[in-house]
Short mmCIF file of C-alpha atoms and ligand atoms in Angstrom, two decimals:
data_model
loop_
_atom_site.label_atom_id
_atom_site.label_comp_id
_atom_site.label_asym_id
_atom_site.label_seq_id
_atom_site.Cartn_x
_atom_site.Cartn_y
_atom_site.Cartn_z
CA MET G 961 4.88 -84.94 -82.52
CA PHE G 962 2.71 -83.32 -85.21
CA GLU G 963 1.08 -79.91 -84.77
CA ALA G 964 -1.80 -79.89 -82.26
CA LYS G 965 -4.37 -79.23 -84.97
CA ILE G 966 -3.68 -82.61 -86.61
CA TYR G 967 -4.71 -84.45 -83.41
CA THR G 968 -7.68 -82.12 -82.91
CA GLN G 969 -8.88 -82.75 -86.47
CA ARG G 970 -8.44 -86.51 -86.09
CA ARG G 971 -10.55 -86.58 -82.93
CA ALA G 972 -13.18 -84.29 -84.48
CA ARG G 973 -13.50 -86.58 -87.47
CA LEU G 974 -13.86 -89.62 -85.26
CA ARG G 975 -16.44 -87.87 -83.09
CA GLN G 976 -18.46 -87.00 -86.17
CA LYS G 977 -18.25 -90.54 -87.53
CA LEU G 978 -19.41 -92.20 -84.28
CA GLY G 979 -22.12 -89.63 -83.54
CA SER G 980 -22.70 -90.66 -79.92
CA GLY G 981 -21.19 -92.33 -76.85
CA VAL G 982 -17.82 -92.11 -75.14
CA LEU G 983 -14.70 -93.32 -76.98
CA LEU G 984 -12.11 -94.67 -74.58
CA PHE G 985 -8.43 -94.99 -75.57
CA LEU G 986 -5.99 -96.55 -73.13
CA GLY G 987 -2.31 -95.79 -73.53
CA ASN G 988 0.19 -98.49 -72.65
CA GLN G 989 2.14 -98.80 -69.43
CA GLU G 990 5.64 -100.01 -68.68
CA SER G 991 5.97 -103.77 -68.94
CA PRO G 992 8.52 -105.39 -66.59
CA MET G 993 11.12 -107.68 -68.14
CA ASN G 994 12.38 -109.48 -65.02
CA TYR G 995 11.54 -107.09 -62.17
CA PRO G 996 9.38 -103.98 -62.10
CA ALA G 997 12.17 -101.41 -62.31
CA ASN G 998 13.70 -103.15 -65.35
CA PRO G 999 11.04 -102.74 -68.02
CA TYR G 1000 11.05 -103.61 -71.72
CA HIS G 1001 11.57 -100.74 -74.12
CA PHE G 1002 8.36 -98.65 -73.78
CA ARG G 1003 6.06 -98.68 -76.80
CA GLN G 1004 2.95 -96.55 -76.77
CA ASP G 1005 -0.31 -97.90 -78.19
CA SER G 1006 -0.54 -96.77 -81.82
CA SER G 1007 -4.21 -95.70 -81.81
CA PHE G 1008 -3.54 -93.67 -78.64
CA LEU G 1009 -0.58 -92.08 -80.43
CA TYR G 1010 -2.70 -91.38 -83.50
CA PHE G 1011 -5.47 -89.54 -81.64
CA PHE G 1012 -3.70 -88.28 -78.50
CA GLY G 1013 -0.06 -88.03 -79.65
CA LEU G 1014 1.65 -88.42 -76.25
CA ASP G 1015 4.37 -91.02 -76.04
CA SER G 1016 4.69 -91.95 -72.37
CA PRO G 1017 3.20 -94.53 -70.02
CA ASP G 1018 0.12 -94.32 -67.81
CA LEU G 1019 -2.14 -92.12 -69.90
CA ALA G 1020 -5.69 -92.52 -71.16
CA GLY G 1021 -7.92 -90.36 -73.30
CA ILE G 1022 -11.62 -90.09 -73.86
CA ILE G 1023 -13.65 -88.44 -76.55
CA ASP G 1024 -17.09 -87.80 -75.05
CA VAL G 1025 -19.08 -87.31 -78.23
CA GLU G 1026 -22.32 -86.12 -76.68
CA ALA G 1027 -20.69 -83.72 -74.21
CA ASP G 1028 -18.24 -82.55 -76.91
CA ARG G 1029 -15.27 -82.99 -74.54
CA ASP G 1030 -11.85 -84.52 -75.06
CA ILE G 1031 -10.20 -85.38 -71.76
CA LEU G 1032 -6.66 -86.57 -71.13
CA PHE G 1033 -6.08 -88.62 -67.96
CA GLY G 1034 -2.62 -88.77 -66.39
CA ASN G 1035 -0.65 -87.60 -63.41
CA ASP G 1036 1.95 -84.91 -62.94
CA ILE G 1037 5.12 -86.44 -61.63
CA SER G 1038 6.32 -86.14 -58.06
CA VAL G 1039 9.73 -85.00 -56.77
CA ASP G 1040 10.60 -88.68 -56.22
CA ASP G 1041 10.03 -89.29 -59.94
CA ILE G 1042 12.05 -86.20 -60.87
CA ILE G 1043 15.04 -87.61 -58.97
CA TRP G 1044 15.09 -90.69 -61.23
CA MET G 1045 13.64 -89.37 -64.48
CA GLY G 1046 14.34 -85.64 -64.53
CA ASP G 1047 11.69 -82.98 -64.81
CA GLN G 1048 8.68 -83.54 -67.06
CA PRO G 1049 6.19 -81.01 -68.43
CA LEU G 1050 2.92 -80.70 -66.54
CA MET G 1051 -0.05 -82.68 -67.82
CA ARG G 1052 -1.87 -79.50 -68.86
CA ASP G 1053 1.10 -78.40 -71.00
CA ARG G 1054 1.43 -81.85 -72.54
CA ALA G 1055 -2.30 -81.90 -73.27
CA ALA G 1056 -2.08 -78.48 -74.93
CA ARG G 1057 0.48 -79.85 -77.38
CA VAL G 1058 -2.21 -82.20 -78.74
CA GLY G 1059 -5.02 -79.65 -78.66
CA ILE G 1060 -6.62 -80.73 -75.36
CA THR G 1061 -7.57 -78.30 -72.59
CA GLU G 1062 -9.09 -80.69 -70.08
CA THR G 1063 -6.94 -83.03 -67.99
CA LEU G 1064 -7.79 -85.17 -64.99
CA PRO G 1065 -5.70 -87.42 -62.73
CA LEU G 1066 -5.62 -91.05 -63.86
CA GLU G 1067 -7.53 -92.10 -60.73
CA LYS G 1068 -10.54 -90.11 -62.01
CA LEU G 1069 -10.95 -92.33 -65.05
CA LYS G 1070 -12.96 -94.97 -63.24
CA GLU G 1071 -15.34 -92.40 -61.79
CA THR G 1072 -15.75 -90.78 -65.21
CA MET G 1073 -16.52 -94.12 -66.84
CA ARG G 1074 -18.98 -95.02 -64.09
CA ASP G 1075 -20.70 -91.68 -64.56
CA SER G 1076 -20.94 -92.18 -68.33
CA LEU G 1077 -22.39 -95.66 -67.92
CA ALA G 1078 -24.85 -94.40 -65.30
CA LYS G 1079 -26.05 -91.79 -67.79
CA GLY G 1080 -26.68 -94.58 -70.30
CA LYS G 1081 -23.85 -93.54 -72.61
CA LYS G 1082 -22.30 -96.30 -74.71
CA VAL G 1083 -18.58 -96.68 -74.00
CA HIS G 1084 -16.71 -97.64 -77.18
CA ILE G 1085 -13.47 -99.57 -76.75
CA LEU G 1086 -10.86 -101.09 -79.06
CA PRO G 1087 -9.69 -104.69 -78.54
CA PRO G 1088 -7.00 -104.75 -75.83
CA TYR G 1089 -3.87 -106.77 -76.65
CA ARG G 1090 -1.87 -106.25 -73.45
CA PRO G 1091 -2.83 -108.07 -70.25
CA GLU G 1092 -2.42 -104.85 -68.24
CA ASN G 1093 -5.07 -103.12 -70.34
CA VAL G 1094 -7.38 -106.14 -70.16
CA LEU G 1095 -7.22 -105.82 -66.37
CA LYS G 1096 -7.76 -102.06 -66.52
CA LEU G 1097 -10.81 -102.41 -68.77
CA GLN G 1098 -12.17 -105.14 -66.56
CA SER G 1099 -12.05 -102.76 -63.62
CA LEU G 1100 -13.13 -99.60 -65.48
CA LEU G 1101 -16.15 -101.16 -67.16
CA GLU G 1102 -16.88 -103.72 -64.44
CA ILE G 1103 -16.92 -106.56 -66.96
CA PRO G 1104 -15.09 -109.89 -66.51
CA ALA G 1105 -12.02 -110.17 -68.75
CA ASP G 1106 -13.49 -113.07 -70.72
CA LYS G 1107 -16.52 -110.94 -71.68
CA LEU G 1108 -14.52 -107.91 -72.89
CA ARG G 1109 -14.32 -109.29 -76.40
CA ASP G 1110 -18.11 -108.88 -76.71
CA LYS G 1111 -17.84 -105.26 -75.63
CA VAL G 1112 -15.32 -104.23 -78.29
CA SER G 1113 -16.98 -101.63 -80.49
CA GLU G 1114 -17.02 -102.72 -84.12
CA GLU G 1115 -18.18 -99.22 -85.01
CA LEU G 1116 -15.12 -97.67 -83.36
CA VAL G 1117 -12.77 -100.28 -84.85
CA MET G 1118 -14.07 -99.60 -88.36
CA ALA G 1119 -13.91 -95.82 -87.93
CA VAL G 1120 -10.34 -95.96 -86.62
CA VAL G 1121 -9.26 -98.29 -89.44
CA GLU G 1122 -10.84 -96.00 -92.04
CA GLN G 1123 -9.01 -92.98 -90.68
CA ARG G 1124 -5.62 -94.53 -89.97
CA SER G 1125 -5.50 -96.33 -93.34
CA VAL G 1126 -5.23 -93.12 -95.36
CA LYS G 1127 -1.92 -91.45 -94.62
CA ILE G 1128 -1.54 -87.66 -94.76
CA PRO G 1129 1.63 -86.09 -96.25
CA GLU G 1130 3.12 -85.58 -92.77
CA GLU G 1131 2.80 -89.32 -92.14
CA ILE G 1132 4.38 -90.19 -95.48
CA GLU G 1133 7.27 -87.90 -94.54
CA GLN G 1134 7.67 -89.91 -91.30
CA ILE G 1135 7.57 -93.25 -93.15
CA GLU G 1136 10.24 -91.96 -95.55
CA LEU G 1137 12.33 -90.91 -92.55
CA ALA G 1138 12.01 -94.46 -91.21
CA LEU G 1139 13.06 -95.66 -94.64
CA ASP G 1140 16.19 -93.47 -94.58
CA ALA G 1141 17.32 -95.40 -91.51
CA THR G 1142 16.14 -98.66 -93.08
CA HIS G 1143 18.21 -97.86 -96.19
CA ASP G 1144 21.31 -97.54 -94.01
CA MET G 1145 20.47 -100.79 -92.23
CA HIS G 1146 20.21 -102.70 -95.50
CA THR G 1147 23.18 -101.21 -97.30
CA THR G 1148 25.31 -101.80 -94.18
CA ALA G 1149 24.19 -105.45 -94.05
CA MET G 1150 25.07 -105.82 -97.73
CA ARG G 1151 28.57 -104.45 -97.20
CA MET G 1152 29.10 -106.77 -94.23
CA ALA G 1153 27.83 -109.99 -95.88
CA LYS G 1154 31.16 -111.80 -96.21
CA PRO G 1155 31.95 -115.44 -95.41
CA GLY G 1156 33.04 -115.89 -91.78
CA VAL G 1157 30.91 -113.05 -90.41
CA LEU G 1158 28.32 -114.00 -87.78
CA GLU G 1159 24.67 -113.28 -88.57
CA SER G 1160 24.48 -111.72 -85.09
CA GLU G 1161 27.27 -109.22 -85.94
CA ILE G 1162 25.18 -107.89 -88.81
CA ALA G 1163 21.85 -108.10 -86.95
CA GLY G 1164 23.37 -106.20 -84.01
CA ARG G 1165 24.96 -103.57 -86.22
CA ILE G 1166 21.76 -102.83 -88.11
CA GLU G 1167 19.64 -102.73 -84.97
CA GLY G 1168 22.15 -100.14 -83.69
CA ILE G 1169 21.64 -98.12 -86.87
CA ALA G 1170 17.90 -97.95 -86.17
CA LEU G 1171 18.68 -96.73 -82.64
CA SER G 1172 21.21 -94.20 -83.88
CA HIS G 1173 18.53 -92.63 -86.09
CA GLY G 1174 16.50 -91.88 -82.94
CA GLY G 1175 13.96 -94.69 -83.07
CA PHE G 1176 13.92 -98.41 -82.58
CA VAL G 1177 13.46 -101.34 -84.94
CA SER G 1178 9.88 -101.65 -86.18
CA PHE G 1179 9.92 -105.43 -85.47
CA PRO G 1180 12.62 -107.90 -84.38
CA VAL G 1181 15.26 -108.22 -87.11
CA ILE G 1182 14.96 -111.26 -89.39
CA LEU G 1183 18.45 -111.91 -90.74
CA THR G 1184 19.37 -115.43 -91.70
CA MET G 1185 20.94 -117.86 -94.12
CA ASN G 1186 17.87 -120.01 -93.50
CA GLY G 1187 15.47 -117.72 -95.30
CA GLN G 1188 13.08 -120.62 -95.91
CA ILE G 1189 12.01 -120.05 -92.28
CA LEU G 1190 9.80 -117.03 -92.88
CA HIS G 1191 10.22 -115.29 -89.53
CA ASN G 1192 13.61 -116.57 -88.44
CA HIS G 1193 14.99 -114.58 -85.48
CA TYR G 1194 17.94 -116.92 -84.83
CA HIS G 1195 21.19 -115.11 -85.58
CA GLY G 1196 23.73 -117.71 -84.48
CA ASN G 1197 25.14 -118.91 -87.83
CA THR G 1198 28.42 -117.97 -89.43
CA LEU G 1199 27.95 -116.82 -93.02
CA GLU G 1200 29.15 -119.25 -95.65
CA GLU G 1201 30.25 -118.47 -99.20
CA GLY G 1202 27.58 -119.39 -101.71
CA ARG G 1203 24.62 -119.22 -99.32
CA LEU G 1204 21.81 -116.69 -99.56
CA MET G 1205 21.07 -114.34 -96.66
CA VAL G 1206 17.59 -112.88 -96.16
CA ASN G 1207 17.47 -109.55 -94.35
CA ASP G 1208 13.92 -108.49 -93.44
CA SER G 1209 14.24 -105.47 -91.18
CA GLY G 1210 13.19 -101.89 -90.68
CA ALA G 1211 13.43 -98.92 -88.39
CA GLU G 1212 10.68 -96.86 -86.85
CA THR G 1213 11.02 -93.12 -86.32
CA GLY G 1214 10.96 -91.43 -82.94
CA MET G 1215 7.24 -90.87 -83.68
CA HIS G 1216 6.88 -94.62 -84.37
CA TYR G 1217 6.19 -94.67 -88.11
CA ALA G 1218 7.64 -97.84 -89.59
CA GLY G 1219 9.82 -98.98 -92.46
CA ASP G 1220 9.87 -102.63 -93.55
CA ILE G 1221 12.24 -103.80 -96.30
CA THR G 1222 13.54 -107.20 -97.34
CA ARG G 1223 16.53 -107.93 -99.48
CA THR G 1224 18.13 -111.29 -100.20
CA ILE G 1225 21.82 -111.33 -100.93
CA PRO G 1226 24.44 -113.91 -101.84
CA VAL G 1227 27.10 -114.16 -99.15
CA GLY G 1228 30.42 -113.12 -100.64
CA GLY G 1229 28.89 -111.22 -103.52
CA SER G 1230 28.06 -113.53 -106.44
CA PHE G 1231 24.83 -115.32 -107.23
CA SER G 1232 25.18 -118.84 -108.63
CA ARG G 1233 23.26 -119.43 -111.86
CA LYS G 1234 20.62 -121.38 -109.94
CA GLN G 1235 20.21 -118.58 -107.37
CA GLU G 1236 20.12 -115.88 -110.02
CA ASP G 1237 17.34 -117.67 -111.92
CA VAL G 1238 15.13 -117.97 -108.84
CA TYR G 1239 16.01 -114.43 -107.72
CA ASN G 1240 14.91 -112.95 -111.03
CA ILE G 1241 11.59 -114.77 -110.85
CA VAL G 1242 10.89 -113.18 -107.45
CA LEU G 1243 12.07 -109.77 -108.67
CA ASN G 1244 9.83 -110.03 -111.74
CA ALA G 1245 6.86 -110.95 -109.53
CA GLN G 1246 7.59 -107.98 -107.27
CA THR G 1247 7.92 -105.39 -110.06
CA THR G 1248 4.85 -106.80 -111.85
CA ALA G 1249 2.87 -106.46 -108.61
CA ILE G 1250 4.07 -102.89 -108.02
CA ASP G 1251 3.22 -101.94 -111.62
CA SER G 1252 -0.34 -103.12 -111.09
CA ILE G 1253 -0.99 -101.05 -107.94
CA HIS G 1254 -3.58 -98.35 -108.62
CA PRO G 1255 -6.46 -96.87 -106.66
CA GLY G 1256 -9.55 -99.01 -107.21
CA VAL G 1257 -7.61 -102.26 -107.72
CA MET G 1258 -8.22 -105.06 -105.21
CA ASN G 1259 -4.97 -106.01 -103.50
CA LYS G 1260 -6.09 -109.63 -103.86
CA GLN G 1261 -5.74 -109.14 -107.63
CA VAL G 1262 -2.26 -107.68 -107.12
CA HIS G 1263 -1.37 -110.75 -105.04
CA LEU G 1264 -2.73 -113.06 -107.74
CA ARG G 1265 -0.74 -111.25 -110.44
CA ALA G 1266 2.40 -111.67 -108.38
CA VAL G 1267 1.91 -115.38 -107.75
CA THR G 1268 0.92 -116.00 -111.38
CA THR G 1269 4.20 -114.37 -112.46
CA LEU G 1270 5.98 -116.53 -109.91
CA ALA G 1271 4.31 -119.72 -111.17
CA ALA G 1272 5.10 -118.83 -114.80
CA GLY G 1273 8.78 -118.39 -113.88
CA LEU G 1274 8.80 -121.69 -111.99
CA ASN G 1275 7.24 -123.36 -115.04
CA ASP G 1276 10.06 -122.01 -117.22
CA LEU G 1277 12.55 -123.37 -114.69
CA GLY G 1278 10.89 -126.79 -114.79
CA LEU G 1279 9.81 -126.84 -111.14
CA MET G 1280 6.16 -126.34 -112.01
CA ARG G 1281 4.25 -127.54 -115.05
CA GLY G 1282 0.86 -127.41 -116.73
CA ASP G 1283 -1.44 -124.44 -117.14
CA VAL G 1284 -0.22 -121.55 -114.96
CA ASP G 1285 -3.66 -120.06 -114.28
CA GLU G 1286 -5.04 -123.46 -113.33
CA ALA G 1287 -2.06 -124.08 -111.05
CA VAL G 1288 -2.60 -120.76 -109.26
CA LYS G 1289 -6.35 -121.39 -109.00
CA ALA G 1290 -5.60 -124.72 -107.36
CA GLY G 1291 -3.05 -123.09 -105.01
CA ALA G 1292 -0.09 -125.20 -106.20
CA HIS G 1293 2.30 -122.20 -106.18
CA ALA G 1294 1.84 -121.96 -102.40
CA LEU G 1295 4.42 -124.72 -101.99
CA PHE G 1296 6.94 -122.01 -102.94
CA MET G 1297 5.18 -118.92 -101.53
CA PRO G 1298 2.96 -119.91 -98.63
CA HIS G 1299 2.27 -116.31 -97.54
CA GLY G 1300 0.40 -113.26 -98.76
CA LEU G 1301 1.89 -110.46 -100.84
CA GLY G 1302 1.92 -107.87 -98.06
CA HIS G 1303 0.24 -105.80 -95.40
CA MET G 1304 -0.68 -102.22 -94.54
CA MET G 1305 2.04 -100.19 -92.87
CA GLY G 1306 2.08 -97.00 -90.80
CA LEU G 1307 2.33 -96.52 -87.04
CA ASP G 1308 2.56 -100.31 -86.81
CA VAL G 1309 4.63 -102.35 -89.18
CA HIS G 1310 1.54 -104.56 -89.64
CA ASP G 1311 -0.66 -101.52 -89.39
CA MET G 1312 -3.61 -101.85 -86.98
CA GLU G 1313 -3.26 -105.61 -86.70
CA ASP G 1314 -4.42 -105.31 -83.07
CA LEU G 1315 -7.77 -104.07 -84.38
CA GLY G 1316 -8.31 -107.20 -86.47
CA GLU G 1317 -7.07 -108.13 -89.92
CA LYS G 1318 -10.62 -108.71 -91.09
CA TYR G 1319 -11.25 -104.96 -90.73
CA VAL G 1320 -7.87 -103.75 -91.99
CA GLY G 1321 -7.43 -106.03 -94.98
CA TYR G 1322 -10.94 -107.19 -95.80
CA ASP G 1323 -14.41 -105.68 -96.13
CA LYS G 1324 -17.83 -106.61 -97.46
CA SER G 1325 -16.49 -106.89 -101.00
CA VAL G 1326 -13.88 -109.56 -100.27
CA GLN G 1327 -13.91 -112.56 -97.99
CA ARG G 1328 -10.79 -114.30 -96.75
CA SER G 1329 -10.00 -117.45 -98.74
CA ASP G 1330 -9.47 -120.69 -96.86
CA GLN G 1331 -6.99 -121.98 -99.45
CA PHE G 1332 -3.48 -122.66 -98.10
CA GLY G 1333 -1.32 -119.66 -99.04
CA LEU G 1334 -4.09 -117.25 -100.06
CA ALA G 1335 -5.56 -117.62 -96.57
CA PHE G 1336 -2.51 -115.75 -95.23
CA LEU G 1337 -3.09 -112.68 -97.38
CA ARG G 1338 -3.34 -109.84 -94.85
CA LEU G 1339 -4.57 -107.15 -97.25
CA ALA G 1340 -7.09 -108.13 -99.94
CA LYS G 1341 -9.46 -105.17 -100.23
CA GLU G 1342 -9.60 -102.32 -102.74
CA LEU G 1343 -6.66 -99.94 -102.64
CA ARG G 1344 -7.25 -96.23 -102.02
CA PRO G 1345 -4.93 -93.22 -102.39
CA GLY G 1346 -3.00 -92.73 -99.15
CA TYR G 1347 -2.70 -96.42 -98.32
CA VAL G 1348 0.85 -97.61 -97.61
CA LEU G 1349 1.47 -101.31 -98.10
CA THR G 1350 4.32 -103.73 -98.42
CA VAL G 1351 4.90 -105.76 -101.59
CA GLU G 1352 6.93 -108.81 -100.64
CA PRO G 1353 6.78 -111.92 -102.77
CA GLY G 1354 9.16 -114.79 -102.14
CA ILE G 1355 10.19 -118.27 -103.17
CA TYR G 1356 11.13 -120.72 -100.44
CA PHE G 1357 12.14 -124.36 -100.40
CA ILE G 1358 10.80 -125.67 -97.10
CA PRO G 1359 11.84 -129.33 -96.74
CA ALA G 1360 9.06 -130.21 -94.26
CA LEU G 1361 6.40 -128.75 -96.57
CA ILE G 1362 7.89 -130.41 -99.66
CA ASP G 1363 7.86 -133.78 -97.85
CA LYS G 1364 4.28 -133.28 -96.68
CA TRP G 1365 3.05 -132.53 -100.20
CA ILE G 1366 5.02 -135.47 -101.66
CA LYS G 1367 3.46 -137.77 -99.07
CA GLU G 1368 0.00 -136.43 -99.88
CA ASP G 1369 0.59 -136.57 -103.66
CA LYS G 1370 -0.51 -132.96 -103.63
CA HIS G 1371 -0.67 -131.01 -106.91
CA THR G 1372 1.54 -133.50 -108.76
CA GLU G 1373 -0.03 -132.33 -112.03
CA PHE G 1374 1.47 -128.88 -111.43
CA ILE G 1375 4.71 -129.62 -109.53
CA ASP G 1376 7.73 -131.66 -110.60
CA PHE G 1377 8.80 -132.89 -107.17
CA GLU G 1378 11.91 -134.59 -108.56
CA ARG G 1379 13.19 -131.20 -109.73
CA VAL G 1380 12.03 -129.54 -106.51
CA ASN G 1381 14.10 -132.03 -104.52
CA GLU G 1382 17.21 -130.66 -106.25
CA TYR G 1383 16.53 -127.36 -104.42
CA ARG G 1384 15.96 -128.75 -100.91
CA ASP G 1385 18.97 -126.91 -99.46
CA PHE G 1386 18.41 -123.72 -101.46
CA GLY G 1387 16.90 -121.64 -98.60
CA GLY G 1388 14.60 -118.79 -99.51
CA ILE G 1389 14.38 -115.48 -101.31
CA ARG G 1390 12.10 -112.56 -100.44
CA ILE G 1391 12.15 -109.04 -101.87
CA GLU G 1392 10.10 -106.31 -100.20
CA ASP G 1393 9.42 -102.62 -100.69
CA ASP G 1394 6.97 -100.17 -99.14
CA VAL G 1395 4.54 -98.59 -101.58
CA LEU G 1396 2.22 -95.56 -101.35
CA VAL G 1397 -0.99 -95.69 -103.38
CA THR G 1398 -1.32 -92.32 -105.14
CA GLU G 1399 -4.16 -90.76 -107.17
CA GLU G 1400 -2.40 -91.84 -110.38
CA GLY G 1401 -0.97 -95.21 -109.37
CA CYS G 1402 1.70 -95.74 -106.78
CA ARG G 1403 5.13 -94.67 -105.58
CA VAL G 1404 7.82 -96.85 -104.01
CA LEU G 1405 8.78 -95.01 -100.84
CA GLY G 1406 12.29 -94.21 -99.67
CA LYS G 1407 15.66 -93.95 -101.38
CA PRO G 1408 16.23 -96.91 -103.71
CA ILE G 1409 18.03 -99.81 -102.03
CA PRO G 1410 20.08 -102.10 -104.32
CA LYS G 1411 17.74 -104.77 -105.67
CA THR G 1412 18.81 -106.09 -109.07
CA VAL G 1413 21.44 -108.81 -109.38
CA THR G 1414 23.95 -106.30 -110.80
CA GLU G 1415 23.26 -103.69 -108.10
CA LEU G 1416 23.62 -106.28 -105.35
CA GLU G 1417 26.78 -107.86 -106.71
CA GLU G 1418 28.37 -104.40 -106.77
CA ILE G 1419 27.72 -103.56 -103.11
CA ILE G 1420 27.91 -106.91 -101.28
CA GLY G 1421 31.07 -107.27 -99.24
CA ALA G 1422 32.29 -103.86 -100.43
CA GLY G 1423 33.05 -102.45 -97.03
N1 LIG Q 21 8.62 -107.79 -92.13
C1 LIG Q 21 8.10 -108.70 -91.19
C2 LIG Q 21 6.66 -108.97 -91.35
O1 LIG Q 21 6.03 -108.44 -92.23
O2 LIG Q 21 6.09 -109.71 -90.58
#
């Protein structure tokens, strides 16, 4: 937990920005896996964590702007709870740790909300993403669940996004801590990537590394020889010599700041010529993108620089043809990279995605494209110092997509499908780092993780 004054300042800034009303933040509750006493790993809501800091279930907080009161709702535990969970600090002591002096039992929340509404105060809420919180809001605000969407406060969403987007040094320190664990996860996976090893042995080992650093994984591990499946969580294959293995994984700290790194490695330790050529195109696209990150630059431009570099490399390789800029304008490169360059990162690995990508990644200056590929860009808007984002280009050979485009005669002026067919069983390559936008440009966060062909060939299988 940060010092109390950080949470106090965050709430004060939000109060000032909104100017009136009551801002309601619901924490998360335990979510049963197969029976109530056997819950999933508890994960607090990230906006609740950001403004109220406490990482346990069954809490809520309000910022009553007009009354100038911050109230934390939650219950002190009973002796029955102590028997199973051990002693816990009292609510008033927990509240003090985040700069709050006023606490009320959770049961008082409904009465407080009713009172606010009766006084004509606007209650600002964020979009709920858990069914339990949908039900709670339905009861607290006396609105049917299917009407809650209309009650979400765009003003509050935009103010929260503005604040959470710019990371303070203490948050960067946390992200770099997450990246220390993530470094160990990736270098361990590299050392283990030998023929005959199960994907699940590596996935399990690296998930354990995240746990051993005191946090959890920041999203389910993606570790696969079938890297052409972008979010492949199947870990049942046995590694084969000569195949590529994509490892997209990261840890989060005990305070829930995330790391998110991808490396692609040749099982057994040596890239074939064909793999090395494609790998270096992706690497060149990634470093070109990182070099172009500066405050004031639109991330959509960074994405377009990356995919233009990718298309130029694929032209040199004979898989694409024609004018590179025209090919990118037409979206032909999306056969090979059908996703965006990256996303914001912080307390969530896709930071604030629950609040709506159109607020996090877009604003008045940039509309989402409807072109296949570019439409999946999560972060397009202008970059500001303090933003943390991922930069993760890739090249994939997705047989179903190749067949679809062949059938539709799509972009045949820019793609040599005969050559592409020679790569049908290639798999995929993605390379990802986490980057902080600074006043001068940017900084790749965390200790360097092997990334060049030479660096990878040295470490793979070496343990
Ligand atoms: N690293 C996984 C994702 O960005 O979705």
